[in-house]
PDB file of C-alpha atoms in Angstrom:
ATOM      1  CA  MET A   1      93.396  98.154  81.370  1.00  0.00           C
ATOM      2  CA  TYR A   2      93.239 101.933  80.933  1.00  0.00           C
ATOM      3  CA  HIS A   3      96.628 103.610  80.316  1.00  0.00           C
ATOM      4  CA  VAL A   4      96.603 107.089  81.821  1.00  0.00           C
ATOM      5  CA  THR A   5      98.734 109.580  79.872  1.00  0.00           C
ATOM      6  CA  TRP A   6     100.852 112.417  81.235  1.00  0.00           C
ATOM      7  CA  GLU A   7      98.472 114.814  79.505  1.00  0.00           C
ATOM      8  CA  GLU A   8      95.552 113.380  81.466  1.00  0.00           C
ATOM      9  CA  VAL A   9      97.503 113.600  84.720  1.00  0.00           C
ATOM     10  CA  ASP A  10      98.375 117.232  83.961  1.00  0.00           C
ATOM     11  CA  LYS A  11      94.740 118.006  83.178  1.00  0.00           C
ATOM     12  CA  GLN A  12      93.671 116.555  86.524  1.00  0.00           C
ATOM     13  CA  ALA A  13      96.428 118.435  88.334  1.00  0.00           C
ATOM     14  CA  GLN A  14      95.007 121.642  86.887  1.00  0.00           C
ATOM     15  CA  ALA A  15      91.493 120.609  87.914  1.00  0.00           C
ATOM     16  CA  ILE A  16      92.627 119.943  91.482  1.00  0.00           C
ATOM     17  CA  ALA A  17      94.468 123.255  91.631  1.00  0.00           C
ATOM     18  CA  THR A  18      91.417 125.104  90.311  1.00  0.00           C
ATOM     19  CA  TYR A  19      89.146 123.485  92.889  1.00  0.00           C
ATOM     20  CA  TRP A  20      91.428 124.290  95.857  1.00  0.00           C
ATOM     21  CA  ARG A  21      92.611 127.745  94.765  1.00  0.00           C
ATOM     22  CA  ASP A  22      91.450 130.458  97.169  1.00  0.00           C
ATOM     23  CA  LYS A  23      90.800 127.831  99.866  1.00  0.00           C
ATOM     24  CA  GLY A  24      93.884 128.634 101.892  1.00  0.00           C
ATOM     25  CA  ILE A  25      96.131 125.802 100.714  1.00  0.00           C
ATOM     26  CA  ALA A  26      99.783 126.541 101.545  1.00  0.00           C
ATOM     27  CA  THR A  27     101.479 123.163 100.978  1.00  0.00           C
ATOM     28  CA  VAL A  28     100.850 119.957  99.020  1.00  0.00           C
ATOM     29  CA  TYR A  29     101.735 116.395 100.023  1.00  0.00           C
ATOM     30  CA  GLY A  30     101.653 113.404  97.695  1.00  0.00           C
ATOM     31  CA  VAL A  31     100.724 109.980  99.047  1.00  0.00           C
ATOM     32  CA  PRO A  32     103.559 107.581  98.101  1.00  0.00           C
ATOM     33  CA  GLN A  33     104.104 106.464  95.484  1.00  0.00           C
ATOM     34  CA  GLY A  34     101.578 107.595  92.904  1.00  0.00           C
ATOM     35  CA  GLY A  35     100.651 110.828  94.636  1.00  0.00           C
ATOM     36  CA  ALA A  36     104.196 112.218  94.536  1.00  0.00           C
ATOM     37  CA  PRO A  37     104.360 113.299  90.872  1.00  0.00           C
ATOM     38  CA  LEU A  38     100.813 114.601  91.073  1.00  0.00           C
ATOM     39  CA  ALA A  39     101.695 116.671  94.157  1.00  0.00           C
ATOM     40  CA  VAL A  40     104.547 118.391  92.299  1.00  0.00           C
ATOM     41  CA  MET A  41     102.244 119.333  89.440  1.00  0.00           C
ATOM     42  CA  VAL A  42      99.415 120.548  91.706  1.00  0.00           C
ATOM     43  CA  ALA A  43     101.818 122.582  93.845  1.00  0.00           C
ATOM     44  CA  ASN A  44     103.250 124.195  90.726  1.00  0.00           C
ATOM     45  CA  TYR A  45      99.798 125.278  89.533  1.00  0.00           C
ATOM     46  CA  LEU A  46      98.896 126.582  92.997  1.00  0.00           C
ATOM     47  CA  GLY A  47     102.234 128.346  93.436  1.00  0.00           C
ATOM     48  CA  VAL A  48     102.910 126.621  96.771  1.00  0.00           C
ATOM     49  CA  ARG A  49     105.571 124.188  97.998  1.00  0.00           C
ATOM     50  CA  VAL A  50     105.572 120.408  98.304  1.00  0.00           C
ATOM     51  CA  VAL A  51     106.177 118.881 101.745  1.00  0.00           C
ATOM     52  CA  GLU A  52     107.658 115.468 102.555  1.00  0.00           C
ATOM     53  CA  GLU A  53     104.930 114.710 105.084  1.00  0.00           C
ATOM     54  CA  PRO A  54     101.652 116.370 106.022  1.00  0.00           C
ATOM     55  CA  LYS A  55     101.718 118.416 109.218  1.00  0.00           C
ATOM     56  CA  LEU A  56      98.977 120.174 111.105  1.00  0.00           C
ATOM     57  CA  GLY A  57      99.130 123.940 110.849  1.00  0.00           C
ATOM     58  CA  LEU A  58     100.631 123.979 107.336  1.00  0.00           C
ATOM     59  CA  SER A  59      97.289 124.100 105.487  1.00  0.00           C
ATOM     60  CA  THR A  60      98.278 120.974 103.586  1.00  0.00           C
ATOM     61  CA  LEU A  61      96.416 119.460 100.649  1.00  0.00           C
ATOM     62  CA  VAL A  62      96.992 115.692 100.453  1.00  0.00           C
ATOM     63  CA  VAL A  63      96.751 114.257  96.935  1.00  0.00           C
ATOM     64  CA  ASP A  64      96.889 110.759  95.469  1.00  0.00           C
ATOM     65  CA  ASP A  65      96.790 109.394  91.941  1.00  0.00           C
ATOM     66  CA  LEU A  66      93.784 107.174  92.628  1.00  0.00           C
ATOM     67  CA  VAL A  67      91.176 106.783  95.349  1.00  0.00           C
ATOM     68  CA  ASP A  68      89.581 103.336  95.243  1.00  0.00           C
ATOM     69  CA  SER A  69      88.006 102.155  98.497  1.00  0.00           C
ATOM     70  CA  GLY A  70      89.074 105.395 100.175  1.00  0.00           C
ATOM     71  CA  ARG A  71      90.974 103.607 102.929  1.00  0.00           C
ATOM     72  CA  THR A  72      94.270 105.416 102.199  1.00  0.00           C
ATOM     73  CA  LEU A  73      92.773 108.893 102.448  1.00  0.00           C
ATOM     74  CA  GLN A  74      90.208 108.108 105.134  1.00  0.00           C
ATOM     75  CA  ASP A  75      92.377 108.955 108.155  1.00  0.00           C
ATOM     76  CA  LEU A  76      94.203 111.794 106.388  1.00  0.00           C
ATOM     77  CA  HIS A  77      90.864 113.399 105.511  1.00  0.00           C
ATOM     78  CA  LYS A  78      90.107 113.857 109.204  1.00  0.00           C
ATOM     79  CA  SER A  79      92.949 116.381 109.524  1.00  0.00           C
ATOM     80  CA  PHE A  80      93.734 117.589 106.005  1.00  0.00           C
ATOM     81  CA  ALA A  81      92.144 118.557 102.739  1.00  0.00           C
ATOM     82  CA  THR A  82      92.314 115.619 100.322  1.00  0.00           C
ATOM     83  CA  ASP A  83      91.886 115.053  96.611  1.00  0.00           C
ATOM     84  CA  ALA A  84      92.878 112.648  93.854  1.00  0.00           C
ATOM     85  CA  ALA A  85      93.214 112.610  90.101  1.00  0.00           C
ATOM     86  CA  PHE A  86      91.060 109.546  89.478  1.00  0.00           C
ATOM     87  CA  CYS A  87      88.538 107.359  91.265  1.00  0.00           C
ATOM     88  CA  LYS A  88      86.314 104.334  90.699  1.00  0.00           C
ATOM     89  CA  PRO A  89      82.500 104.533  90.520  1.00  0.00           C
ATOM     90  CA  HIS A  90      82.242 103.098  94.049  1.00  0.00           C
ATOM     91  CA  SER A  91      84.842 105.471  95.545  1.00  0.00           C
ATOM     92  CA  PRO A  92      83.785 107.914  98.299  1.00  0.00           C
ATOM     93  CA  LYS A  93      83.527 111.248  96.505  1.00  0.00           C
ATOM     94  CA  VAL A  94      84.180 113.213  99.689  1.00  0.00           C
ATOM     95  CA  TYR A  95      87.870 112.239  99.637  1.00  0.00           C
ATOM     96  CA  ALA A  96      88.440 113.324  96.026  1.00  0.00           C
ATOM     97  CA  PRO A  97      86.086 116.073  94.823  1.00  0.00           C
ATOM     98  CA  SER A  98      88.097 116.694  91.631  1.00  0.00           C
ATOM     99  CA  ALA A  99      88.601 113.074  90.597  1.00  0.00           C
ATOM    100  CA  VAL A 100      87.486 111.640  87.264  1.00  0.00           C
ATOM    101  CA  CYS A 101      85.826 108.232  87.582  1.00  0.00           C
ATOM    102  CA  ILE A 102      87.086 105.408  85.364  1.00  0.00           C
ATOM    103  CA  ASP A 103      85.730 101.890  85.840  1.00  0.00           C
ATOM    104  CA  ASP A 104      88.854  99.994  84.799  1.00  0.00           C
ATOM    105  CA  TRP A 105      92.309  98.988  85.993  1.00  0.00           C
ATOM    106  CA  LEU A 106      94.410 102.151  85.702  1.00  0.00           C
ATOM    107  CA  ALA A 107      98.049 102.115  84.615  1.00  0.00           C
ATOM    108  CA  PHE A 108      99.893 105.353  85.344  1.00  0.00           C
ATOM    109  CA  PRO A 109     102.913 106.517  83.314  1.00  0.00           C
ATOM    110  CA  TRP A 110     105.272 106.379  86.309  1.00  0.00           C
ATOM    111  CA  GLU A 111     104.438 102.802  87.268  1.00  0.00           C
ATOM    112  CA  ARG A 112     106.852  99.956  86.626  1.00  0.00           C
ATOM    113  CA  ASN A 113     105.623  97.370  84.106  1.00  0.00           C
ATOM    114  CA  HIS A 114     102.973  99.872  82.992  1.00  0.00           C
ATOM    115  CA  GLY A 115     101.049  99.348  86.212  1.00  0.00           C
ATOM    116  CA  LYS A 116     100.352  95.670  85.660  1.00  0.00           C
ATOM    117  CA  PRO A 117      98.771  93.675  88.499  1.00  0.00           C
ATOM    118  CA  THR A 118     102.086  91.829  88.792  1.00  0.00           C
ATOM    119  CA  ASP A 119     103.548  94.949  90.435  1.00  0.00           C
ATOM    120  CA  GLY A 120     101.429  94.257  93.499  1.00  0.00           C
ATOM    121  CA  ILE A 121     102.662  90.664  93.730  1.00  0.00           C
ATOM    122  CA  VAL A 122     106.273  91.840  93.491  1.00  0.00           C
ATOM    123  CA  ARG A 123     105.689  94.254  96.365  1.00  0.00           C
ATOM    124  CA  LEU A 124     104.078  91.528  98.478  1.00  0.00           C
ATOM    125  CA  LEU A 125     107.095  89.259  97.927  1.00  0.00           C
ATOM    126  CA  GLU A 126     109.380  92.088  98.967  1.00  0.00           C
ATOM    127  CA  TYR A 127     107.197  92.819 102.006  1.00  0.00           C
ATOM    128  CA  ILE A 128     107.580  89.279 103.390  1.00  0.00           C
ATOM    129  CA  GLY A 129     111.341  89.473 102.933  1.00  0.00           C
ATOM    130  CA  GLU A 130     111.712  87.578  99.669  1.00  0.00           C
ATOM    131  CA  ASP A 131     113.792  88.449  96.625  1.00  0.00           C
ATOM    132  CA  PRO A 132     111.449  88.600  93.593  1.00  0.00           C
ATOM    133  CA  SER A 133     114.440  88.432  91.259  1.00  0.00           C
ATOM    134  CA  ARG A 134     115.681  85.018  92.394  1.00  0.00           C
ATOM    135  CA  ASP A 135     115.281  82.098  90.044  1.00  0.00           C
ATOM    136  CA  GLY A 136     112.260  80.449  91.673  1.00  0.00           C
ATOM    137  CA  LEU A 137     110.302  83.691  91.927  1.00  0.00           C
ATOM    138  CA  VAL A 138     111.059  85.477  88.657  1.00  0.00           C
ATOM    139  CA  ASP A 139     107.859  84.264  86.998  1.00  0.00           C
ATOM    140  CA  THR A 140     105.789  83.976  90.187  1.00  0.00           C
ATOM    141  CA  PRO A 141     103.961  87.339  89.822  1.00  0.00           C
ATOM    142  CA  GLU A 142     102.704  86.364  86.358  1.00  0.00           C
ATOM    143  CA  ARG A 143     101.686  82.912  87.614  1.00  0.00           C
ATOM    144  CA  VAL A 144      99.796  84.371  90.576  1.00  0.00           C
ATOM    145  CA  VAL A 145      97.871  86.820  88.395  1.00  0.00           C
ATOM    146  CA  ARG A 146      96.954  84.078  85.912  1.00  0.00           C
ATOM    147  CA  ALA A 147      95.868  81.815  88.765  1.00  0.00           C
ATOM    148  CA  LEU A 148      93.692  84.528  90.320  1.00  0.00           C
ATOM    149  CA  VAL A 149      92.006  85.233  86.988  1.00  0.00           C
ATOM    150  CA  GLU A 150      91.368  81.525  86.509  1.00  0.00           C
ATOM    151  CA  MET A 151      90.063  80.997  90.037  1.00  0.00           C
ATOM    152  CA  THR A 152      87.679  83.974  89.818  1.00  0.00           C
ATOM    153  CA  GLN A 153      86.272  83.424  86.323  1.00  0.00           C
ATOM    154  CA  GLY A 154      82.817  83.080  87.855  1.00  0.00           C
ATOM    155  CA  TYR A 155      82.516  86.873  87.704  1.00  0.00           C
ATOM    156  CA  LYS A 156      82.203  86.549  83.926  1.00  0.00           C
ATOM    157  CA  ALA A 157      79.582  83.798  84.028  1.00  0.00           C
ATOM    158  CA  ASP A 158      76.102  84.534  82.708  1.00  0.00           C
ATOM    159  CA  VAL A 159      73.863  82.636  85.124  1.00  0.00           C
ATOM    160  CA  GLY A 160      70.751  83.314  83.071  1.00  0.00           C
ATOM    161  CA  ALA A 161      72.369  81.809  79.992  1.00  0.00           C
ATOM    162  CA  ILE A 162      73.586  78.788  81.968  1.00  0.00           C
ATOM    163  CA  LEU A 163      70.067  77.968  83.172  1.00  0.00           C
ATOM    164  CA  SER A 164      68.370  78.785  79.875  1.00  0.00           C
ATOM    165  CA  THR A 165      68.835  75.259  78.517  1.00  0.00           C
ATOM    166  CA  SER A 166      65.696  73.486  79.710  1.00  0.00           C
ATOM    167  CA  PHE A 167      63.439  70.732  78.420  1.00  0.00           C
ATOM    168  CA  ASP A 168      59.696  70.242  78.259  1.00  0.00           C
ATOM    169  CA  VAL A 169      59.605  67.123  80.397  1.00  0.00           C
ATOM    170  CA  PRO A 170      56.556  66.486  82.598  1.00  0.00           C
ATOM    171  CA  TYR A 171      58.042  65.743  86.008  1.00  0.00           C
ATOM    172  CA  ASP A 172      56.736  66.781  89.407  1.00  0.00           C
ATOM    173  CA  GLU A 173      59.118  64.993  91.737  1.00  0.00           C
ATOM    174  CA  MET A 174      62.381  66.082  93.267  1.00  0.00           C
ATOM    175  CA  VAL A 175      65.473  66.445  91.071  1.00  0.00           C
ATOM    176  CA  VAL A 176      68.686  66.287  93.092  1.00  0.00           C
ATOM    177  CA  LEU A 177      72.308  66.540  91.995  1.00  0.00           C
ATOM    178  CA  ARG A 178      74.521  65.327  94.825  1.00  0.00           C
ATOM    179  CA  ASN A 179      78.107  66.022  95.849  1.00  0.00           C
ATOM    180  CA  VAL A 180      79.191  68.451  93.133  1.00  0.00           C
ATOM    181  CA  PRO A 181      82.799  69.387  93.956  1.00  0.00           C
ATOM    182  CA  TYR A 182      83.700  73.065  94.079  1.00  0.00           C
ATOM    183  CA  SER A 183      86.691  75.250  94.829  1.00  0.00           C
ATOM    184  CA  SER A 184      86.233  78.811  95.992  1.00  0.00           C
ATOM    185  CA  MET A 185      88.253  81.552  97.649  1.00  0.00           C
ATOM    186  CA  CYS A 186      87.550  83.184 101.005  1.00  0.00           C
ATOM    187  CA  GLU A 187      87.086  86.904 100.462  1.00  0.00           C
ATOM    188  CA  HIS A 188      88.518  87.742 103.880  1.00  0.00           C
ATOM    189  CA  HIS A 189      91.976  86.189 103.427  1.00  0.00           C
ATOM    190  CA  MET A 190      91.959  85.169  99.756  1.00  0.00           C
ATOM    191  CA  LEU A 191      92.662  81.584 100.758  1.00  0.00           C
ATOM    192  CA  PRO A 192      90.844  78.622  99.189  1.00  0.00           C
ATOM    193  CA  PHE A 193      87.942  76.708 100.607  1.00  0.00           C
ATOM    194  CA  THR A 194      86.722  73.528  98.954  1.00  0.00           C
ATOM    195  CA  GLY A 195      83.947  71.020  99.357  1.00  0.00           C
ATOM    196  CA  HIS A 196      80.787  69.663  97.782  1.00  0.00           C
ATOM    197  CA  VAL A 197      77.356  71.042  96.908  1.00  0.00           C
ATOM    198  CA  THR A 198      74.030  69.230  96.683  1.00  0.00           C
ATOM    199  CA  LEU A 199      71.338  71.017  94.673  1.00  0.00           C
ATOM    200  CA  GLY A 200      67.711  70.044  94.335  1.00  0.00           C
ATOM    201  CA  TYR A 201      64.475  71.403  92.918  1.00  0.00           C
ATOM    202  CA  ILE A 202      60.937  70.377  92.033  1.00  0.00           C
ATOM    203  CA  PRO A 203      60.135  71.579  88.493  1.00  0.00           C
ATOM    204  CA  SER A 204      57.022  73.618  87.844  1.00  0.00           C
ATOM    205  CA  ASN A 205      56.942  72.841  84.094  1.00  0.00           C
ATOM    206  CA  ARG A 206      60.429  72.352  82.636  1.00  0.00           C
ATOM    207  CA  VAL A 207      63.616  70.605  83.745  1.00  0.00           C
ATOM    208  CA  VAL A 208      67.074  72.114  83.306  1.00  0.00           C
ATOM    209  CA  GLY A 209      70.017  70.310  81.722  1.00  0.00           C
ATOM    210  CA  LEU A 210      71.867  68.389  84.433  1.00  0.00           C
ATOM    211  CA  SER A 211      75.296  69.774  83.599  1.00  0.00           C
ATOM    212  CA  LYS A 212      73.906  73.281  83.982  1.00  0.00           C
ATOM    213  CA  LEU A 213      73.471  72.727  87.708  1.00  0.00           C
ATOM    214  CA  ALA A 214      77.171  71.884  87.975  1.00  0.00           C
ATOM    215  CA  ARG A 215      78.029  74.968  85.907  1.00  0.00           C
ATOM    216  CA  LEU A 216      75.870  77.051  88.224  1.00  0.00           C
ATOM    217  CA  VAL A 217      77.977  75.913  91.175  1.00  0.00           C
ATOM    218  CA  ASP A 218      81.162  77.025  89.404  1.00  0.00           C
ATOM    219  CA  ALA A 219      79.613  80.352  88.401  1.00  0.00           C
ATOM    220  CA  TYR A 220      79.196  81.370  92.037  1.00  0.00           C
ATOM    221  CA  ALA A 221      82.028  79.394  93.629  1.00  0.00           C
ATOM    222  CA  GLN A 222      84.749  80.806  91.386  1.00  0.00           C
ATOM    223  CA  ARG A 223      84.663  84.233  92.993  1.00  0.00           C
ATOM    224  CA  LEU A 224      85.800  85.825  96.227  1.00  0.00           C
ATOM    225  CA  GLN A 225      83.161  84.334  98.472  1.00  0.00           C
ATOM    226  CA  VAL A 226      81.813  83.416 101.861  1.00  0.00           C
ATOM    227  CA  GLN A 227      80.073  80.061 102.092  1.00  0.00           C
ATOM    228  CA  GLU A 228      76.847  81.506 103.444  1.00  0.00           C
ATOM    229  CA  ARG A 229      76.447  83.815 100.441  1.00  0.00           C
ATOM    230  CA  LEU A 230      77.407  81.069  97.997  1.00  0.00           C
ATOM    231  CA  THR A 231      74.632  78.890  99.394  1.00  0.00           C
ATOM    232  CA  THR A 232      71.872  81.480  99.040  1.00  0.00           C
ATOM    233  CA  GLN A 233      73.075  82.628  95.619  1.00  0.00           C
ATOM    234  CA  LEU A 234      72.561  79.111  94.295  1.00  0.00           C
ATOM    235  CA  THR A 235      68.935  78.890  95.430  1.00  0.00           C
ATOM    236  CA  ASP A 236      68.243  82.497  94.421  1.00  0.00           C
ATOM    237  CA  ALA A 237      69.401  81.672  90.887  1.00  0.00           C
ATOM    238  CA  LEU A 238      67.301  78.515  90.697  1.00  0.00           C
ATOM    239  CA  GLN A 239      64.264  80.396  91.956  1.00  0.00           C
ATOM    240  CA  GLU A 240      64.722  83.315  89.575  1.00  0.00           C
ATOM    241  CA  HIS A 241      65.455  81.423  86.376  1.00  0.00           C
ATOM    242  CA  LEU A 242      63.566  78.125  86.807  1.00  0.00           C
ATOM    243  CA  ASN A 243      60.620  79.237  88.943  1.00  0.00           C
ATOM    244  CA  PRO A 244      60.466  75.818  90.636  1.00  0.00           C
ATOM    245  CA  ILE A 245      57.877  74.703  93.173  1.00  0.00           C
ATOM    246  CA  GLY A 246      60.764  74.537  95.603  1.00  0.00           C
ATOM    247  CA  CYS A 247      64.545  74.308  95.634  1.00  0.00           C
ATOM    248  CA  GLY A 248      67.397  73.793  98.042  1.00  0.00           C
ATOM    249  CA  ALA A 249      71.157  73.786  98.397  1.00  0.00           C
ATOM    250  CA  VAL A 250      73.426  72.182 100.974  1.00  0.00           C
ATOM    251  CA  VAL A 251      77.060  73.281 100.856  1.00  0.00           C
ATOM    252  CA  ARG A 252      79.888  71.613 102.756  1.00  0.00           C
ATOM    253  CA  GLY A 253      83.277  73.272 102.930  1.00  0.00           C
ATOM    254  CA  ASN A 254      86.729  73.025 104.439  1.00  0.00           C
ATOM    255  CA  HIS A 255      88.330  76.424 104.864  1.00  0.00           C
ATOM    256  CA  SER A 256      92.092  76.861 104.703  1.00  0.00           C
ATOM    257  CA  CYS A 257      91.739  80.325 106.262  1.00  0.00           C
ATOM    258  CA  MET A 258      90.907  78.466 109.481  1.00  0.00           C
ATOM    259  CA  CYS A 259      93.146  75.422 108.956  1.00  0.00           C
ATOM    260  CA  ASN A 260      96.352  77.192 107.893  1.00  0.00           C
ATOM    261  CA  ARG A 261      96.293  80.359 109.995  1.00  0.00           C
ATOM    262  CA  GLY A 262      94.786  81.751 113.171  1.00  0.00           C
ATOM    263  CA  ILE A 263      93.357  78.934 115.253  1.00  0.00           C
ATOM    264  CA  ARG A 264      94.768  76.288 112.816  1.00  0.00           C
ATOM    265  CA  LYS A 265      91.927  73.834 113.362  1.00  0.00           C
ATOM    266  CA  SER A 266      90.143  71.736 110.776  1.00  0.00           C
ATOM    267  CA  GLY A 267      86.401  71.260 110.581  1.00  0.00           C
ATOM    268  CA  GLU A 268      83.704  70.991 107.944  1.00  0.00           C
ATOM    269  CA  MET A 269      81.286  73.899 107.637  1.00  0.00           C
ATOM    270  CA  VAL A 270      77.749  73.043 106.488  1.00  0.00           C
ATOM    271  CA  THR A 271      75.270  75.624 105.214  1.00  0.00           C
ATOM    272  CA  SER A 272      71.830  75.216 103.687  1.00  0.00           C
ATOM    273  CA  SER A 273      69.252  77.307 101.877  1.00  0.00           C
ATOM    274  CA  LEU A 274      65.683  76.113 101.332  1.00  0.00           C
ATOM    275  CA  VAL A 275      63.037  77.880  99.251  1.00  0.00           C
ATOM    276  CA  GLY A 276      59.358  77.198  98.555  1.00  0.00           C
ATOM    277  CA  VAL A 277      58.060  73.764  99.543  1.00  0.00           C
ATOM    278  CA  PHE A 278      61.569  72.749 100.572  1.00  0.00           C
ATOM    279  CA  ARG A 279      61.221  75.263 103.373  1.00  0.00           C
ATOM    280  CA  ASN A 280      57.490  75.206 104.066  1.00  0.00           C
ATOM    281  CA  ASP A 281      56.637  71.532 103.639  1.00  0.00           C
ATOM    282  CA  SER A 282      58.200  69.326 106.297  1.00  0.00           C
ATOM    283  CA  THR A 283      57.956  66.194 104.132  1.00  0.00           C
ATOM    284  CA  ALA A 284      59.734  67.771 101.166  1.00  0.00           C
ATOM    285  CA  ARG A 285      62.290  69.302 103.481  1.00  0.00           C
ATOM    286  CA  ALA A 286      63.036  65.976 105.165  1.00  0.00           C
ATOM    287  CA  GLU A 287      63.305  64.173 101.800  1.00  0.00           C
ATOM    288  CA  PHE A 288      65.790  66.692 100.425  1.00  0.00           C
ATOM    289  CA  MET A 289      67.915  66.809 103.576  1.00  0.00           C
ATOM    290  CA  ALA A 290      68.039  62.984 103.601  1.00  0.00           C
ATOM    291  CA  LEU A 291      69.215  62.949  99.991  1.00  0.00           C
ATOM    292  CA  ALA A 292      71.783  65.650 100.761  1.00  0.00           C
ATOM    293  CA  LYS A 293      73.541  63.593 103.414  1.00  0.00           C
ATOM    294  CA  PRO A 294      77.149  62.777 102.466  1.00  0.00           C
TER     295      PRO A 294
END
C-alpha cells in the first residue's frame, strides 16, 4: 500500500493547475469523494472558483484523486476537461494528462481507515441497506478482504517454479491426473464456481511431480477467472514448461453466478483444451477423453 501525503497531493494540484492555466478554465469540480479536496487546491492555484456540479458553459475542469480504469471520468470527458492527481500504469492517459502513475494500492490522507480495502466493503454494506456497525457485521469487512486475498492467491504463484520439479523417467505413454477439485471466482460477478479438472500429457523426456499438476490447477483457479481461460491456461503452461508430445485439460464447473442470480438454473459447464497429439491424433484424443470422463 502506498500512503499518499498531503505534500504529494499539493504537488499534483500545482501540476494540474500549471497544465490547465491559459486554457480557459473558469471553474473546477471535484469528483466525490476524493476529488473534492483536490478541486479546492487546484482552484486556488488557478484563481478560479469551485462548483458543486459540472455544468456546460462554465468552462469546468473536472478533477479526481485517482483514475484507474477511467470509467468514472469517461462520460465526463465527453463534455468537460478532466484530470487527476494519480493513475495506474493501465489507466487511459487521455483522462488525466497531469497524473503520476503509481502501481500500488493508494491510500489518501482524507480516507477513513487510511484508505484500506475494507472501506469499499463498508460502503457496499451501506449501499444494500445494512448497518456495518451492528454486531454481526463489525468485523465483516476485514473477513471479506482476508477471504478475497486467500481465494486469489494464484496471482502470486510462480508456474515455472511449480513445474520445475521433474524426473528423468523414460515413459512415453499418457500420464493423466483425474478429478482434481478446484474453487475459482467468476470475474464477471465475483461469485464462486467450483468443479474438477482432469489433466494429461505424454512426456517427451521427463515427467513432472504428480502434486505439481494439482498445484498448477490452484495457481490458475485461484484468481478472477472464466472457465474457458482457465482451461487453456492449464495446457499452455504444460506446453511451455514441459514441452510434452501432447497435453490436454478437461474442466467441469458449476457456476453460482448462474445458479444464485439471473436465470437461477443449475448446470455443469464442460470445457476442454487439447494440444499436440491430443488434438491431432484421433487415437490419443479418444484415449484421453475416455479417461477424462467423470
